[in-house]
XYZ file of C-alpha atoms in Angstrom:
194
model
C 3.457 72.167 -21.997
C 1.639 70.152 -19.516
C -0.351 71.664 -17.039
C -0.319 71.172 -13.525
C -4.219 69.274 -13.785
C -2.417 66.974 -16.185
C 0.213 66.336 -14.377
C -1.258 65.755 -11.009
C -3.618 62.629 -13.540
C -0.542 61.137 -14.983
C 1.069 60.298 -11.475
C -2.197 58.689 -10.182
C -2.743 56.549 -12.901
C 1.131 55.913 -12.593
C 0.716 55.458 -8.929
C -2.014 53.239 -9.347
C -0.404 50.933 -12.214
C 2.587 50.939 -9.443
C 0.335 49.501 -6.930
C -1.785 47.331 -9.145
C 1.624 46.109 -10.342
C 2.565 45.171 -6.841
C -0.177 43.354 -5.891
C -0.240 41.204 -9.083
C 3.576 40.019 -8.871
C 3.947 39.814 -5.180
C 0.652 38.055 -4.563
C 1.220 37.692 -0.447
C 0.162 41.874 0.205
C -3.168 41.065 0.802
C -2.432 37.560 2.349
C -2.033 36.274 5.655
C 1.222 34.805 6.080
C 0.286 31.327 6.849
C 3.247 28.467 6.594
C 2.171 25.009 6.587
C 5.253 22.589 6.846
C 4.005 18.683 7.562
C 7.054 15.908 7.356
C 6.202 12.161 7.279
C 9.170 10.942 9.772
C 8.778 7.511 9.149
C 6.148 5.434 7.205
C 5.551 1.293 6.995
C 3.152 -0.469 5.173
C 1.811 -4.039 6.630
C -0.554 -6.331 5.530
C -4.524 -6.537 7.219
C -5.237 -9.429 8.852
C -8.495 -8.322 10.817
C -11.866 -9.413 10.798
C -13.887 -6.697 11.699
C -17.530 -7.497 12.471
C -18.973 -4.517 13.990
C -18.658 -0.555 14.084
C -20.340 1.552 16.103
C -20.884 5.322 15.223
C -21.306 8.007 18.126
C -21.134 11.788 18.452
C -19.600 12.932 21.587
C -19.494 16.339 23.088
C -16.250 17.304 25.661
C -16.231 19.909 27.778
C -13.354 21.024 30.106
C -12.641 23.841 32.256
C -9.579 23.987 34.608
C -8.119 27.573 36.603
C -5.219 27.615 38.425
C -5.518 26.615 42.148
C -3.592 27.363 45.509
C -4.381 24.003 47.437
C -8.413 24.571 46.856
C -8.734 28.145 46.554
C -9.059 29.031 42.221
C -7.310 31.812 41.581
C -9.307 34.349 39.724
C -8.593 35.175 36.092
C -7.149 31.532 35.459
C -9.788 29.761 34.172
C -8.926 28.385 30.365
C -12.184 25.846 28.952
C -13.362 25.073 25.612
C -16.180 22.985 24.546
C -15.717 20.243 21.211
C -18.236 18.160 19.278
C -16.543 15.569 17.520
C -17.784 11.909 15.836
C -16.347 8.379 16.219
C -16.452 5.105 14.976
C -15.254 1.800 16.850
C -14.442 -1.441 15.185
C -14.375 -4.766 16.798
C -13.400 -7.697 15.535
C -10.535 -10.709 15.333
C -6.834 -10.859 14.894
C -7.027 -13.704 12.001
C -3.522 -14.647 13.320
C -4.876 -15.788 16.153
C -7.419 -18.599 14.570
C -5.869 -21.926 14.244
C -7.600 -24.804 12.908
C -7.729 -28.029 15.405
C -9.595 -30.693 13.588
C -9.807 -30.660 9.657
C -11.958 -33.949 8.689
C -13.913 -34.452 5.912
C -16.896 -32.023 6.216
C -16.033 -31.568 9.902
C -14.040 -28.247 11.140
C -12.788 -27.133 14.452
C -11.345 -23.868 15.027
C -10.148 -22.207 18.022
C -10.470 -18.133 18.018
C -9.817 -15.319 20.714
C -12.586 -13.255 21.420
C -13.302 -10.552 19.944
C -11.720 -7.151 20.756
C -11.348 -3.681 19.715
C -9.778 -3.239 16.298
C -9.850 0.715 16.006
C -11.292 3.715 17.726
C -10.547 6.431 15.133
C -12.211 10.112 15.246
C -13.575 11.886 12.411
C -11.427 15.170 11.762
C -13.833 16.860 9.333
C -16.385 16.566 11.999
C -14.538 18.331 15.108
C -16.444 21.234 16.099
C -15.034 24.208 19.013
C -18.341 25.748 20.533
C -16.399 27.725 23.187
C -13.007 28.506 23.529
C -11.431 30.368 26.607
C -7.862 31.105 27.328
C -6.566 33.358 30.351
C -3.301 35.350 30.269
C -2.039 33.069 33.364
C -3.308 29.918 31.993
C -2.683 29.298 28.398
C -5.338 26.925 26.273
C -2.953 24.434 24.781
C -3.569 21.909 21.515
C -2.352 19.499 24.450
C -4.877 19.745 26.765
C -7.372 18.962 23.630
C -5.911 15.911 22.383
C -5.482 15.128 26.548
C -9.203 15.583 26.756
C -10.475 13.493 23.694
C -8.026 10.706 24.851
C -9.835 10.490 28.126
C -12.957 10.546 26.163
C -12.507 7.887 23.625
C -11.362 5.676 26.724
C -14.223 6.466 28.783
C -16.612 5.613 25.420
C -14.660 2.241 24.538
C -14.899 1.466 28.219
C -19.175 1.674 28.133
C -19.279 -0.301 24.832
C -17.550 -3.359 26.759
C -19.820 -2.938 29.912
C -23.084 -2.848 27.905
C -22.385 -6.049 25.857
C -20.396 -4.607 22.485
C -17.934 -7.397 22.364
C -20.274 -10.029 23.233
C -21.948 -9.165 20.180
C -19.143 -9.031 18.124
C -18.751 -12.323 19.164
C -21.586 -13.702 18.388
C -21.026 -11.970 14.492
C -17.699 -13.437 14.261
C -18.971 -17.070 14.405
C -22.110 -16.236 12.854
C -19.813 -14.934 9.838
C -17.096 -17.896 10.089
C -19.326 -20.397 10.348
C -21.297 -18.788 6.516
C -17.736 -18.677 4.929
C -16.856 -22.453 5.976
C -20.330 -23.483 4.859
C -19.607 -21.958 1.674
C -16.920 -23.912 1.542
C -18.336 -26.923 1.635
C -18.114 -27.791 5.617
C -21.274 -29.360 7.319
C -20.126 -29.211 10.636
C -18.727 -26.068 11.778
C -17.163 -26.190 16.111
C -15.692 -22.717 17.136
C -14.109 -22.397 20.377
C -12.572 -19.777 22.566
């Protein structure tokens, strides 16, 4: 007969094979319950026909705080913020649709270009850090009012670049860089013109 010692054993180790047991073929008890669901709606590939010259590299930091307002009084308890580090890279360059050849003579080339412009502003999403995050009950933080905020930002940044000279120089690489591919090709006398 089994004593009441024994017994009292055999249904914890039973209980605890039970739970083991569980755990093991369930595999989401000790899981959050995370679902991930990401649908390509429509896709397109298309061929490259850019000549990019230059990139420039920054590191940007955006901060934003709004509250709720009654024509200028803030309401207390509204105020949603959050502060985000992120990294960018502009390219500038040429559409090479846009180059057409005007004189083709002997060693002698003429080719007519637009300037240069902005080819790509893209942001680094390994490199997006949140510093500070706020959210009221009467003012929700939204992913909207993030993507709102960089959008600004990455205007505001593209605007500087073409006030301090960026395209200007990208200029000056895009002929510098025609004019060694045509010489490589056997041209002598290289004309580009806007």
């Amino acid at each position: 007969m089994i004593d009441k010692n024994d017994k009292n054993k055999i249904l914890m180790i039973l209980f605890a094979i039970f739970i083991l047991f569980t755990i093991l073929t369930s595999g989401n008890i000790l899981k959050l319950n995370k679902e991930k669901d990401s649908t390509t709606i429509l896709g397109k590939i298309s061929q490259i026909q850019e000549l990019s010259v230059n990139k420039y590299y920054y590191t940007n930091i955006v901060s934003f705080k709004q509250n709720k307002k009654i024509k200028d009084l803030e309401i207390p308890f509204t105020q949603k913020s959050f502060l985000i580090k992120y990294d960018g890279v502009i390219r500038t360059g040429i559409d090479l649709n846009n180059v057409k050849i005007i004189e083709n003579k002997n060693n002698n080339i003429k080719l007519k270009i637009k300037k240069a412009e902005i080819l790509g502003h893209t942001i680094d999403e390994k490199n997006i850090y949140v510093y500070d995050e706020k959210t009221s009950l009467f003012n929700k933080l939204q992913i909207k009012d993030v993507f709102t905020e960089i959008s600004k930002e990455k205007k505001s940044i593209e605007e500087k670049m073409i006030k301090e000279g960026f395209l200007e120089e990208s200029n000056k690489n895009t002929e510098r860089l025609l004019e060694n591919i045509l010489m490589g090709l056997g041209y002598e006398n290289i004309q580009i013109v806007y």
